[in-house]
């Protein structure tokens, strides 16, 4: 089974080498690695060039943001399964993709797999927050639960069937996709009980108060768009669940 992994980058040289190395060093052999660059002007392109032997597809051109770039990667992907690893993040160990492939092989009827995630400090990799997932269904989604998006591996056919990432919801585009796939279309997803990704803190949605408010507004729009009952209550539960992850 070929698994496509997409990394989107724009002037992110600081941690890009660790991200790429975590994929290049995977024990699973059939990985199609795709890098979509938004026209970086720092040293990102030089880093990518040193790993060109492992990168199947690479483009560098202006885009309309993170999710537009991810959509470009999805269109290039030829794997049965697609995962996304942002340039600041790392696969937790060298066997993550082997376990993902094994779970899909054991359960050919499933549509997606997700697992656990750690938020870490950018500099020293200290764990700040642990996102422990569970086996869940559309009822859990309707109550504010969601899988960790960086751990989500989805069969490509679903993107063709249910659509790509929306470009009008800012940082809530991944939440919208999860609501659409898990709640509206009720895909068959399996929880893989292992740490899959170490994710550095400092995302765009958390940079300042205005970004936080914009993120909340877009989360609410995503809930309304996907006709989730009691969207304000769901939004509150979603935020409370993040507090629990610090404990």
PDB file of C-alpha atoms in Angstrom:
ATOM      1  CA  UNK A   1       0.000   0.000   0.000  1.00  0.00           C
ATOM      2  CA  UNK A   2       1.417   3.351  -1.045  1.00  0.00           C
ATOM      3  CA  UNK A   3       0.978   6.103   1.538  1.00  0.00           C
ATOM      4  CA  UNK A   4       1.311   9.721   0.421  1.00  0.00           C
ATOM      5  CA  UNK A   5       2.534  12.252   2.972  1.00  0.00           C
ATOM      6  CA  UNK A   6       2.215  15.975   2.253  1.00  0.00           C
ATOM      7  CA  UNK A   7       4.338  18.687   3.855  1.00  0.00           C
ATOM      8  CA  UNK A   8       3.485  22.340   3.249  1.00  0.00           C
ATOM      9  CA  UNK A   9       6.187  24.922   3.850  1.00  0.00           C
ATOM     10  CA  UNK A  10       6.654  28.677   3.595  1.00  0.00           C
ATOM     11  CA  UNK A  11       9.793  30.226   5.084  1.00  0.00           C
ATOM     12  CA  UNK A  12       9.977  27.525   7.726  1.00  0.00           C
ATOM     13  CA  UNK A  13      13.619  26.526   7.632  1.00  0.00           C
ATOM     14  CA  UNK A  14      13.987  26.362  11.440  1.00  0.00           C
ATOM     15  CA  UNK A  15      12.463  22.909  11.903  1.00  0.00           C
ATOM     16  CA  UNK A  16      12.046  21.643   8.352  1.00  0.00           C
ATOM     17  CA  UNK A  17      15.051  19.318   8.486  1.00  0.00           C
ATOM     18  CA  UNK A  18      13.628  17.481  11.523  1.00  0.00           C
ATOM     19  CA  UNK A  19      10.256  17.151   9.823  1.00  0.00           C
ATOM     20  CA  UNK A  20      11.695  15.700   6.622  1.00  0.00           C
ATOM     21  CA  UNK A  21      14.083  13.408   8.495  1.00  0.00           C
ATOM     22  CA  UNK A  22      11.203  11.931  10.491  1.00  0.00           C
ATOM     23  CA  UNK A  23       9.634  10.833   7.192  1.00  0.00           C
ATOM     24  CA  UNK A  24      12.802   9.819   5.374  1.00  0.00           C
ATOM     25  CA  UNK A  25      13.787   7.570   8.286  1.00  0.00           C
ATOM     26  CA  UNK A  26      10.504   5.672   8.402  1.00  0.00           C
ATOM     27  CA  UNK A  27      10.838   1.891   8.346  1.00  0.00           C
ATOM     28  CA  UNK A  28       7.870   1.559   5.967  1.00  0.00           C
ATOM     29  CA  UNK A  29       9.206   1.504   2.383  1.00  0.00           C
ATOM     30  CA  UNK A  30       6.256   2.576   0.217  1.00  0.00           C
ATOM     31  CA  UNK A  31       5.954   6.294   1.009  1.00  0.00           C
ATOM     32  CA  UNK A  32       5.268   8.956  -1.612  1.00  0.00           C
ATOM     33  CA  UNK A  33       6.593  12.183  -0.112  1.00  0.00           C
ATOM     34  CA  UNK A  34       5.182  15.453  -1.462  1.00  0.00           C
ATOM     35  CA  UNK A  35       6.414  18.931  -0.523  1.00  0.00           C
ATOM     36  CA  UNK A  36       4.446  22.031  -1.491  1.00  0.00           C
ATOM     37  CA  UNK A  37       6.329  25.292  -0.975  1.00  0.00           C
ATOM     38  CA  UNK A  38       4.619  28.671  -1.131  1.00  0.00           C
ATOM     39  CA  UNK A  39       7.631  30.483  -2.589  1.00  0.00           C
ATOM     40  CA  UNK A  40      10.024  30.526   0.373  1.00  0.00           C
ATOM     41  CA  UNK A  41      12.800  33.106   0.442  1.00  0.00           C
ATOM     42  CA  UNK A  42      14.756  31.682   3.393  1.00  0.00           C
ATOM     43  CA  UNK A  43      16.836  28.493   3.400  1.00  0.00           C
ATOM     44  CA  UNK A  44      13.891  26.106   3.037  1.00  0.00           C
ATOM     45  CA  UNK A  45      14.581  25.291  -0.610  1.00  0.00           C
ATOM     46  CA  UNK A  46      18.205  24.447   0.107  1.00  0.00           C
ATOM     47  CA  UNK A  47      17.131  22.034   2.841  1.00  0.00           C
ATOM     48  CA  UNK A  48      14.599  20.388   0.539  1.00  0.00           C
ATOM     49  CA  UNK A  49      17.256  20.022  -2.153  1.00  0.00           C
ATOM     50  CA  UNK A  50      19.438  17.927   0.171  1.00  0.00           C
ATOM     51  CA  UNK A  51      16.564  15.448   0.477  1.00  0.00           C
ATOM     52  CA  UNK A  52      15.522  15.451  -3.176  1.00  0.00           C
ATOM     53  CA  UNK A  53      16.247  11.712  -3.407  1.00  0.00           C
ATOM     54  CA  UNK A  54      13.325  11.069  -1.054  1.00  0.00           C
ATOM     55  CA  UNK A  55      10.857  13.663  -2.388  1.00  0.00           C
ATOM     56  CA  UNK A  56       8.613  12.293  -5.118  1.00  0.00           C
ATOM     57  CA  UNK A  57       6.835  15.562  -5.964  1.00  0.00           C
ATOM     58  CA  UNK A  58       7.896  19.125  -5.215  1.00  0.00           C
ATOM     59  CA  UNK A  59       6.499  22.471  -6.313  1.00  0.00           C
ATOM     60  CA  UNK A  60       7.375  26.004  -5.237  1.00  0.00           C
ATOM     61  CA  UNK A  61       4.899  28.690  -6.200  1.00  0.00           C
ATOM     62  CA  UNK A  62       2.605  31.274  -4.594  1.00  0.00           C
ATOM     63  CA  UNK A  63      -0.598  29.919  -3.090  1.00  0.00           C
ATOM     64  CA  UNK A  64      -3.675  31.115  -1.215  1.00  0.00           C
ATOM     65  CA  UNK A  65      -2.476  29.800   2.108  1.00  0.00           C
ATOM     66  CA  UNK A  66      -1.909  26.551   3.982  1.00  0.00           C
ATOM     67  CA  UNK A  67      -5.017  24.708   2.869  1.00  0.00           C
ATOM     68  CA  UNK A  68      -4.728  25.727  -0.760  1.00  0.00           C
ATOM     69  CA  UNK A  69      -1.219  24.252  -0.672  1.00  0.00           C
ATOM     70  CA  UNK A  70      -2.504  21.055   0.977  1.00  0.00           C
ATOM     71  CA  UNK A  71      -5.154  20.742  -1.719  1.00  0.00           C
ATOM     72  CA  UNK A  72      -2.413  20.996  -4.348  1.00  0.00           C
ATOM     73  CA  UNK A  73      -0.583  18.162  -2.606  1.00  0.00           C
ATOM     74  CA  UNK A  74      -3.718  16.018  -2.533  1.00  0.00           C
ATOM     75  CA  UNK A  75      -4.152  16.496  -6.266  1.00  0.00           C
ATOM     76  CA  UNK A  76      -0.575  15.291  -6.852  1.00  0.00           C
ATOM     77  CA  UNK A  77      -0.857  12.307  -4.521  1.00  0.00           C
ATOM     78  CA  UNK A  78      -1.158   8.824  -6.026  1.00  0.00           C
ATOM     79  CA  UNK A  79      -1.166   6.847  -2.774  1.00  0.00           C
ATOM     80  CA  UNK A  80      -4.121   4.855  -1.507  1.00  0.00           C
ATOM     81  CA  UNK A  81      -3.880   6.792   1.760  1.00  0.00           C
ATOM     82  CA  UNK A  82      -2.964  10.449   2.390  1.00  0.00           C
ATOM     83  CA  UNK A  83      -1.501  12.018   5.528  1.00  0.00           C
ATOM     84  CA  UNK A  84      -0.305  15.552   6.264  1.00  0.00           C
ATOM     85  CA  UNK A  85       2.757  16.517   8.300  1.00  0.00           C
ATOM     86  CA  UNK A  86       3.361  20.232   8.700  1.00  0.00           C
ATOM     87  CA  UNK A  87       6.889  21.580   8.479  1.00  0.00           C
ATOM     88  CA  UNK A  88       7.120  22.294  12.231  1.00  0.00           C
ATOM     89  CA  UNK A  89       6.050  18.784  13.234  1.00  0.00           C
ATOM     90  CA  UNK A  90       7.631  15.337  13.408  1.00  0.00           C
ATOM     91  CA  UNK A  91       6.481  11.746  13.259  1.00  0.00           C
ATOM     92  CA  UNK A  92       6.996  10.410  16.775  1.00  0.00           C
ATOM     93  CA  UNK A  93       9.147   7.412  15.811  1.00  0.00           C
ATOM     94  CA  UNK A  94      10.372   5.589  12.722  1.00  0.00           C
ATOM     95  CA  UNK A  95       7.625   2.958  12.769  1.00  0.00           C
ATOM     96  CA  UNK A  96       4.533   5.208  12.719  1.00  0.00           C
ATOM     97  CA  UNK A  97       3.732   4.697   9.025  1.00  0.00           C
ATOM     98  CA  UNK A  98       4.374   0.954   9.295  1.00  0.00           C
ATOM     99  CA  UNK A  99       1.648   0.780  11.963  1.00  0.00           C
ATOM    100  CA  UNK A 100      -0.686   2.938   9.877  1.00  0.00           C
ATOM    101  CA  UNK A 101      -0.249   0.678   6.829  1.00  0.00           C
ATOM    102  CA  UNK A 102      -0.712  -2.455   8.943  1.00  0.00           C
ATOM    103  CA  UNK A 103      -3.980  -1.166  10.411  1.00  0.00           C
ATOM    104  CA  UNK A 104      -5.367  -0.382   6.950  1.00  0.00           C
ATOM    105  CA  UNK A 105      -4.279  -3.817   5.696  1.00  0.00           C
ATOM    106  CA  UNK A 106      -5.916  -5.540   8.650  1.00  0.00           C
ATOM    107  CA  UNK A 107      -9.136  -3.560   8.138  1.00  0.00           C
ATOM    108  CA  UNK A 108      -9.577  -2.975   4.383  1.00  0.00           C
ATOM    109  CA  UNK A 109     -13.102  -1.656   4.904  1.00  0.00           C
ATOM    110  CA  UNK A 110     -12.028   1.383   6.947  1.00  0.00           C
ATOM    111  CA  UNK A 111     -11.695   4.891   5.543  1.00  0.00           C
ATOM    112  CA  UNK A 112      -9.323   6.557   7.998  1.00  0.00           C
ATOM    113  CA  UNK A 113      -6.964   6.126  10.945  1.00  0.00           C
ATOM    114  CA  UNK A 114      -5.986   8.561  13.689  1.00  0.00           C
ATOM    115  CA  UNK A 115      -3.907   8.422  16.865  1.00  0.00           C
ATOM    116  CA  UNK A 116      -2.334  10.414  19.690  1.00  0.00           C
ATOM    117  CA  UNK A 117      -0.390  13.664  19.572  1.00  0.00           C
ATOM    118  CA  UNK A 118       1.925  15.642  21.837  1.00  0.00           C
ATOM    119  CA  UNK A 119       2.267  19.415  21.744  1.00  0.00           C
ATOM    120  CA  UNK A 120       5.893  20.286  22.428  1.00  0.00           C
ATOM    121  CA  UNK A 121       7.930  23.423  23.047  1.00  0.00           C
ATOM    122  CA  UNK A 122       9.605  24.667  19.850  1.00  0.00           C
ATOM    123  CA  UNK A 123      13.139  24.771  21.249  1.00  0.00           C
ATOM    124  CA  UNK A 124      13.667  21.898  23.706  1.00  0.00           C
ATOM    125  CA  UNK A 125      10.801  19.570  22.660  1.00  0.00           C
ATOM    126  CA  UNK A 126       9.358  19.512  26.194  1.00  0.00           C
ATOM    127  CA  UNK A 127       5.831  18.075  26.191  1.00  0.00           C
ATOM    128  CA  UNK A 128       3.253  20.723  27.083  1.00  0.00           C
ATOM    129  CA  UNK A 129      -0.011  19.002  26.236  1.00  0.00           C
ATOM    130  CA  UNK A 130      -1.070  15.451  25.470  1.00  0.00           C
ATOM    131  CA  UNK A 131      -3.893  14.804  22.999  1.00  0.00           C
ATOM    132  CA  UNK A 132      -5.083  11.308  23.879  1.00  0.00           C
ATOM    133  CA  UNK A 133      -7.711  10.126  21.402  1.00  0.00           C
ATOM    134  CA  UNK A 134     -10.220   7.288  21.569  1.00  0.00           C
ATOM    135  CA  UNK A 135     -12.378   5.132  19.356  1.00  0.00           C
ATOM    136  CA  UNK A 136     -15.221   7.487  18.528  1.00  0.00           C
ATOM    137  CA  UNK A 137     -18.146   7.987  16.178  1.00  0.00           C
ATOM    138  CA  UNK A 138     -20.320  10.784  14.801  1.00  0.00           C
ATOM    139  CA  UNK A 139     -22.071  11.213  18.166  1.00  0.00           C
ATOM    140  CA  UNK A 140     -18.755  12.146  19.772  1.00  0.00           C
ATOM    141  CA  UNK A 141     -18.090  14.635  16.971  1.00  0.00           C
ATOM    142  CA  UNK A 142     -21.500  16.203  17.646  1.00  0.00           C
ATOM    143  CA  UNK A 143     -20.466  16.685  21.295  1.00  0.00           C
ATOM    144  CA  UNK A 144     -17.285  18.601  20.463  1.00  0.00           C
ATOM    145  CA  UNK A 145     -14.745  15.793  20.253  1.00  0.00           C
ATOM    146  CA  UNK A 146     -12.392  15.557  17.288  1.00  0.00           C
ATOM    147  CA  UNK A 147      -9.332  13.500  16.325  1.00  0.00           C
ATOM    148  CA  UNK A 148      -5.949  15.210  16.182  1.00  0.00           C
ATOM    149  CA  UNK A 149      -5.770  16.388  12.590  1.00  0.00           C
ATOM    150  CA  UNK A 150      -1.975  15.868  12.179  1.00  0.00           C
ATOM    151  CA  UNK A 151      -2.472  12.181  13.023  1.00  0.00           C
ATOM    152  CA  UNK A 152      -5.246  11.666  10.489  1.00  0.00           C
ATOM    153  CA  UNK A 153      -4.641   9.354   7.530  1.00  0.00           C
ATOM    154  CA  UNK A 154      -7.486   9.171   5.009  1.00  0.00           C
ATOM    155  CA  UNK A 155      -8.019   7.151   1.856  1.00  0.00           C
ATOM    156  CA  UNK A 156      -7.602   9.379  -1.175  1.00  0.00           C
ATOM    157  CA  UNK A 157     -10.910   8.296  -2.671  1.00  0.00           C
ATOM    158  CA  UNK A 158     -12.704  10.176   0.112  1.00  0.00           C
ATOM    159  CA  UNK A 159     -11.206  13.493  -0.989  1.00  0.00           C
ATOM    160  CA  UNK A 160     -12.557  12.820  -4.464  1.00  0.00           C
ATOM    161  CA  UNK A 161     -15.951  11.876  -3.064  1.00  0.00           C
ATOM    162  CA  UNK A 162     -16.470  14.418  -0.271  1.00  0.00           C
ATOM    163  CA  UNK A 163     -14.256  17.316  -1.291  1.00  0.00           C
ATOM    164  CA  UNK A 164     -10.988  18.950  -0.251  1.00  0.00           C
ATOM    165  CA  UNK A 165     -10.206  21.603   2.367  1.00  0.00           C
ATOM    166  CA  UNK A 166     -12.372  24.731   2.289  1.00  0.00           C
ATOM    167  CA  UNK A 167     -10.508  27.967   1.606  1.00  0.00           C
ATOM    168  CA  UNK A 168     -12.964  30.355   3.269  1.00  0.00           C
ATOM    169  CA  UNK A 169     -12.683  29.170   6.885  1.00  0.00           C
ATOM    170  CA  UNK A 170      -9.145  30.170   7.832  1.00  0.00           C
ATOM    171  CA  UNK A 171      -7.558  27.850  10.377  1.00  0.00           C
ATOM    172  CA  UNK A 172     -10.877  26.020  10.844  1.00  0.00           C
ATOM    173  CA  UNK A 173     -10.564  24.310   7.464  1.00  0.00           C
ATOM    174  CA  UNK A 174      -9.296  21.110   9.069  1.00  0.00           C
ATOM    175  CA  UNK A 175     -12.146  21.161  11.619  1.00  0.00           C
ATOM    176  CA  UNK A 176     -14.639  21.652   8.782  1.00  0.00           C
ATOM    177  CA  UNK A 177     -13.204  18.662   6.926  1.00  0.00           C
ATOM    178  CA  UNK A 178     -13.425  16.498  10.062  1.00  0.00           C
ATOM    179  CA  UNK A 179     -17.047  17.545  10.652  1.00  0.00           C
ATOM    180  CA  UNK A 180     -17.905  16.857   7.022  1.00  0.00           C
ATOM    181  CA  UNK A 181     -16.206  13.470   6.902  1.00  0.00           C
ATOM    182  CA  UNK A 182     -16.915  12.150  10.408  1.00  0.00           C
ATOM    183  CA  UNK A 183     -20.360  13.626  11.131  1.00  0.00           C
ATOM    184  CA  UNK A 184     -22.052  14.308   7.803  1.00  0.00           C
ATOM    185  CA  UNK A 185     -20.701  11.301   5.868  1.00  0.00           C
ATOM    186  CA  UNK A 186     -19.941   9.093   8.897  1.00  0.00           C
ATOM    187  CA  UNK A 187     -16.757   7.574   7.539  1.00  0.00           C
ATOM    188  CA  UNK A 188     -15.357   4.421   9.110  1.00  0.00           C
ATOM    189  CA  UNK A 189     -12.350   5.481  11.174  1.00  0.00           C
ATOM    190  CA  UNK A 190     -10.202   3.469  13.560  1.00  0.00           C
ATOM    191  CA  UNK A 191      -8.201   4.758  16.511  1.00  0.00           C
ATOM    192  CA  UNK A 192      -4.560   3.676  16.531  1.00  0.00           C
ATOM    193  CA  UNK A 193      -3.540   3.796  20.230  1.00  0.00           C
ATOM    194  CA  UNK A 194      -0.034   5.168  19.861  1.00  0.00           C
ATOM    195  CA  UNK A 195       1.798   8.480  19.806  1.00  0.00           C
ATOM    196  CA  UNK A 196       1.985   9.426  16.138  1.00  0.00           C
ATOM    197  CA  UNK A 197       3.061  13.080  15.961  1.00  0.00           C
ATOM    198  CA  UNK A 198       5.020  15.614  18.003  1.00  0.00           C
ATOM    199  CA  UNK A 199       3.617  19.034  17.128  1.00  0.00           C
ATOM    200  CA  UNK A 200       5.350  22.295  18.009  1.00  0.00           C
ATOM    201  CA  UNK A 201       3.242  24.992  19.644  1.00  0.00           C
ATOM    202  CA  UNK A 202       2.840  28.470  18.210  1.00  0.00           C
ATOM    203  CA  UNK A 203       0.264  27.967  15.455  1.00  0.00           C
ATOM    204  CA  UNK A 204      -1.322  30.867  13.585  1.00  0.00           C
ATOM    205  CA  UNK A 205      -4.684  30.550  15.364  1.00  0.00           C
ATOM    206  CA  UNK A 206      -3.073  31.113  18.797  1.00  0.00           C
ATOM    207  CA  UNK A 207      -0.735  34.024  18.031  1.00  0.00           C
ATOM    208  CA  UNK A 208      -2.868  36.793  19.526  1.00  0.00           C
ATOM    209  CA  UNK A 209      -6.355  37.685  20.731  1.00  0.00           C
ATOM    210  CA  UNK A 210      -7.584  38.671  17.273  1.00  0.00           C
ATOM    211  CA  UNK A 211      -6.433  35.362  15.824  1.00  0.00           C
ATOM    212  CA  UNK A 212      -8.156  33.482  18.644  1.00  0.00           C
ATOM    213  CA  UNK A 213     -11.418  35.319  17.984  1.00  0.00           C
ATOM    214  CA  UNK A 214     -11.151  34.665  14.249  1.00  0.00           C
ATOM    215  CA  UNK A 215     -10.537  30.968  14.957  1.00  0.00           C
ATOM    216  CA  UNK A 216     -13.613  30.781  17.210  1.00  0.00           C
ATOM    217  CA  UNK A 217     -15.731  32.505  14.567  1.00  0.00           C
ATOM    218  CA  UNK A 218     -14.567  30.114  11.857  1.00  0.00           C
ATOM    219  CA  UNK A 219     -15.098  27.074  14.101  1.00  0.00           C
ATOM    220  CA  UNK A 220     -18.677  28.259  14.610  1.00  0.00           C
ATOM    221  CA  UNK A 221     -19.150  28.743  10.852  1.00  0.00           C
ATOM    222  CA  UNK A 222     -17.862  25.201  10.264  1.00  0.00           C
ATOM    223  CA  UNK A 223     -20.317  23.812  12.821  1.00  0.00           C
ATOM    224  CA  UNK A 224     -23.216  25.681  11.221  1.00  0.00           C
ATOM    225  CA  UNK A 225     -22.157  24.696   7.701  1.00  0.00           C
ATOM    226  CA  UNK A 226     -22.196  21.020   8.637  1.00  0.00           C
ATOM    227  CA  UNK A 227     -25.487  21.361  10.536  1.00  0.00           C
ATOM    228  CA  UNK A 228     -24.165  20.274  13.912  1.00  0.00           C
ATOM    229  CA  UNK A 229     -26.944  20.628  16.540  1.00  0.00           C
ATOM    230  CA  UNK A 230     -26.393  23.228  19.291  1.00  0.00           C
ATOM    231  CA  UNK A 231     -23.225  24.681  17.763  1.00  0.00           C
ATOM    232  CA  UNK A 232     -22.460  27.088  20.623  1.00  0.00           C
ATOM    233  CA  UNK A 233     -22.577  24.256  23.175  1.00  0.00           C
ATOM    234  CA  UNK A 234     -20.408  22.073  20.927  1.00  0.00           C
ATOM    235  CA  UNK A 235     -17.889  24.900  20.549  1.00  0.00           C
ATOM    236  CA  UNK A 236     -17.717  25.325  24.343  1.00  0.00           C
ATOM    237  CA  UNK A 237     -17.169  21.575  24.838  1.00  0.00           C
ATOM    238  CA  UNK A 238     -14.463  21.574  22.178  1.00  0.00           C
ATOM    239  CA  UNK A 239     -12.535  24.295  23.995  1.00  0.00           C
ATOM    240  CA  UNK A 240     -12.973  22.681  27.429  1.00  0.00           C
ATOM    241  CA  UNK A 241     -11.595  19.398  26.086  1.00  0.00           C
ATOM    242  CA  UNK A 242      -8.334  21.192  25.243  1.00  0.00           C
ATOM    243  CA  UNK A 243      -7.929  22.305  28.869  1.00  0.00           C
ATOM    244  CA  UNK A 244      -8.177  18.703  30.021  1.00  0.00           C
ATOM    245  CA  UNK A 245      -5.260  17.779  27.744  1.00  0.00           C
ATOM    246  CA  UNK A 246      -2.931  19.913  29.897  1.00  0.00           C
ATOM    247  CA  UNK A 247      -3.697  17.870  33.036  1.00  0.00           C
TER     248      UNK A 247
END
